mmCIF file of C-alpha atoms in Angstrom:
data_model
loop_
_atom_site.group_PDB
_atom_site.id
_atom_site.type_symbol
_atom_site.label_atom_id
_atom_site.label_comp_id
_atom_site.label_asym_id
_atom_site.label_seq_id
_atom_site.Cartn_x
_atom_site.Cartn_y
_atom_site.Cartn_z
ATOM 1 C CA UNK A 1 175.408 -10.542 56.440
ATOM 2 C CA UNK A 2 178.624 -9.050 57.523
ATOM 3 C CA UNK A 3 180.535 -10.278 54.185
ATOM 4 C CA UNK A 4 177.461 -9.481 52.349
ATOM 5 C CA UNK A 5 177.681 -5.680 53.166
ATOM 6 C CA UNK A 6 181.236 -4.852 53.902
ATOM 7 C CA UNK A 7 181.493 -2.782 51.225
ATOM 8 C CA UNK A 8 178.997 -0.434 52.425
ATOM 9 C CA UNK A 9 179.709 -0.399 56.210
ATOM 10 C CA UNK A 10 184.021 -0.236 55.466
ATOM 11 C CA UNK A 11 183.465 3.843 54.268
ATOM 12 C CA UNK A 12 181.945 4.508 58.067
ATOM 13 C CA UNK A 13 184.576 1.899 59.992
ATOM 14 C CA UNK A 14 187.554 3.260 57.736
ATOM 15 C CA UNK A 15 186.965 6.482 57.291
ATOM 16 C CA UNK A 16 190.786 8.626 57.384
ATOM 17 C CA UNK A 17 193.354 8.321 54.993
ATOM 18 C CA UNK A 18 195.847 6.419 57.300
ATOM 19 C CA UNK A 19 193.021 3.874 57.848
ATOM 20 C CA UNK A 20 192.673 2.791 54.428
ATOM 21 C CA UNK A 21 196.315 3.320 53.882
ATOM 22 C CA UNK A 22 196.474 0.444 55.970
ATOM 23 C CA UNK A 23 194.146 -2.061 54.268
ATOM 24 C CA UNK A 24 196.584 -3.229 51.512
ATOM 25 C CA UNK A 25 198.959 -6.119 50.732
ATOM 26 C CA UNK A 26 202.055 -6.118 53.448
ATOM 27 C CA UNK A 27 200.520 -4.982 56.348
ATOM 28 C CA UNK A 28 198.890 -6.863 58.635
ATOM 29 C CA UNK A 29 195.812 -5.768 58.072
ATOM 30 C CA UNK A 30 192.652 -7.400 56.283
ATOM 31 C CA UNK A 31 193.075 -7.350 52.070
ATOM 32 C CA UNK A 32 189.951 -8.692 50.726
ATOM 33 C CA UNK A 33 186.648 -9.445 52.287
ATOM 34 C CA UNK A 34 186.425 -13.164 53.378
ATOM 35 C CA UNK A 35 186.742 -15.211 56.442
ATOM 36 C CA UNK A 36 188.519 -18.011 58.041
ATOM 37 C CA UNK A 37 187.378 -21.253 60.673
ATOM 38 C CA UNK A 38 190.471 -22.633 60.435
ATOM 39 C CA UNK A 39 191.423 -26.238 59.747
ATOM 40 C CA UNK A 40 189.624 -27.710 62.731
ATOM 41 C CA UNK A 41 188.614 -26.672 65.878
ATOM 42 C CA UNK A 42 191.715 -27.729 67.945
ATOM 43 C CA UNK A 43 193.990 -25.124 65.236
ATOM 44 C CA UNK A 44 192.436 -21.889 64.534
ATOM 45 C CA UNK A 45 193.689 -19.857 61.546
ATOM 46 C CA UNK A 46 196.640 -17.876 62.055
ATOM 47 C CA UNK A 47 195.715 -15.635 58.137
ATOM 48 C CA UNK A 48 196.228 -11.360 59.328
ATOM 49 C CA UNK A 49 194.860 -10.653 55.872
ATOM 50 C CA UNK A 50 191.232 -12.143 56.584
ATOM 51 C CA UNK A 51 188.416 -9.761 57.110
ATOM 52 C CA UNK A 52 186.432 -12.016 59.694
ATOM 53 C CA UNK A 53 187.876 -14.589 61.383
ATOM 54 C CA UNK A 54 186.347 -16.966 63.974
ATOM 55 C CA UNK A 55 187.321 -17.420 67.603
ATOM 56 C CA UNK A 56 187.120 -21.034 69.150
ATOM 57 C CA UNK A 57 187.499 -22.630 72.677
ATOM 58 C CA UNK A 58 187.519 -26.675 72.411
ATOM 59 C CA UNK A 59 186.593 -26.608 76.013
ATOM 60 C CA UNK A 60 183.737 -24.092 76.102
ATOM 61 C CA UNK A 61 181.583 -24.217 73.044
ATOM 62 C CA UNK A 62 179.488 -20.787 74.463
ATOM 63 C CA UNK A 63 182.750 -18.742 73.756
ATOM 64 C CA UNK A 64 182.585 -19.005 69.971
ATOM 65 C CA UNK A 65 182.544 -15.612 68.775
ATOM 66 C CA UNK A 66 184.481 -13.804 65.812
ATOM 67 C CA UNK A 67 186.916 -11.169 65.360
ATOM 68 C CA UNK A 68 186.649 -8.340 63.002
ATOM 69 C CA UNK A 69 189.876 -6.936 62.063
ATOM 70 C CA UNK A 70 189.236 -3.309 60.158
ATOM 71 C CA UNK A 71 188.515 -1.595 62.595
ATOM 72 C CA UNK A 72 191.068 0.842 63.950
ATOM 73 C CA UNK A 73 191.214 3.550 66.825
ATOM 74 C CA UNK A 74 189.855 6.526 64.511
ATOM 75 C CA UNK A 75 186.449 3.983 64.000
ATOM 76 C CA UNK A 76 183.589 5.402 65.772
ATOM 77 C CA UNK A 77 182.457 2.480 67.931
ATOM 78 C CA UNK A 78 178.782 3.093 68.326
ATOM 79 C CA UNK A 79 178.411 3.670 64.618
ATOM 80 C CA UNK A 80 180.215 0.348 63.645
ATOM 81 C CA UNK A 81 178.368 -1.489 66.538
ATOM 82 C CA UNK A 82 175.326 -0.488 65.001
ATOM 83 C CA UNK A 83 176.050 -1.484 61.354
ATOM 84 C CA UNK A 84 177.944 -4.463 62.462
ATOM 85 C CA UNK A 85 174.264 -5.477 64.319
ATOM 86 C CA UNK A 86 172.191 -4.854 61.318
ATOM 87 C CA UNK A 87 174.226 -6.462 58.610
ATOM 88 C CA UNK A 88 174.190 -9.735 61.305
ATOM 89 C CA UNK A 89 170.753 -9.617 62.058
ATOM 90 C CA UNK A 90 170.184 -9.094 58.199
ATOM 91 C CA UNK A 91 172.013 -12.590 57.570
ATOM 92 C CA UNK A 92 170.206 -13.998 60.424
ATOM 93 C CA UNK A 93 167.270 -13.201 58.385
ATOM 94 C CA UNK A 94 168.344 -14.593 55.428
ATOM 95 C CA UNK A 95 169.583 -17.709 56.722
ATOM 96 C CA UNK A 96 166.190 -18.249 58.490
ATOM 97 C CA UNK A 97 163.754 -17.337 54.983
ATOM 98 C CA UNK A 98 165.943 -18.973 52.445
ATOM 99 C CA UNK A 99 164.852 -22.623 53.019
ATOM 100 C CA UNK A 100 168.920 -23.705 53.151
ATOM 101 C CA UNK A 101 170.320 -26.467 55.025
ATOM 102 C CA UNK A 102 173.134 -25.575 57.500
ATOM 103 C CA UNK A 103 175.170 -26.981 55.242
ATOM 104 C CA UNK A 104 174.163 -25.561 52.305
ATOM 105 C CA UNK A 105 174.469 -22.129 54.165
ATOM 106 C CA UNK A 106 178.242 -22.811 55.156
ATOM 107 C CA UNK A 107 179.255 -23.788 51.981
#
């Protein structure tokens, strides 16, 4: 869901000059709107350009979570919390109505 509508949530989580200045090629900062796992669990991704990228701990499987990189100190937090939470729950809802296999989903 977050992929899905990053185009409409980026205008509210960069929304100054300097922030957007700062999403382009040679900073590191994200470029285009994807997301990295990483090669295997043991060696995360080390990309700075990635939009989304997914935090692992071998040893504790409940500490998955992922990082979202646009965000910068000008971002209003509750407003971005908020349309983080609704584009996730509206993927959640997708995943769960579409009929998909888990693997069809993470392909």
């Amino acid at each position: 869901g977050l992929l899905k509508h990053y185009e409409a949530i980026n205008p509210f989580i960069s929304s100054t000059t300097d922030s957007l200045n700062r999403l382009k090629p040679g900073f590191e900062a994200p470029v285009c709107i994807v997301t990295s796992l990483g090669t295997d669990p043991s060696e995360p991704s080390r990309n700075r350009t990635i939009l989304c990228g997914l935090i692992r701990d071998i040893d504790n499987p409940m500490a998955t979570r992922y990082e979202l990189r646009s965000p910068n100190p000008y971002t209003n937090t509750y407003t971005a919390l908020a349309l983080i939470f609704i584009s996730a729950f509206d993927g959640m809802k997708y995943a769960i109505t579409s009929g998909k296999t888990q693997a069809q989903l993470e392909a």
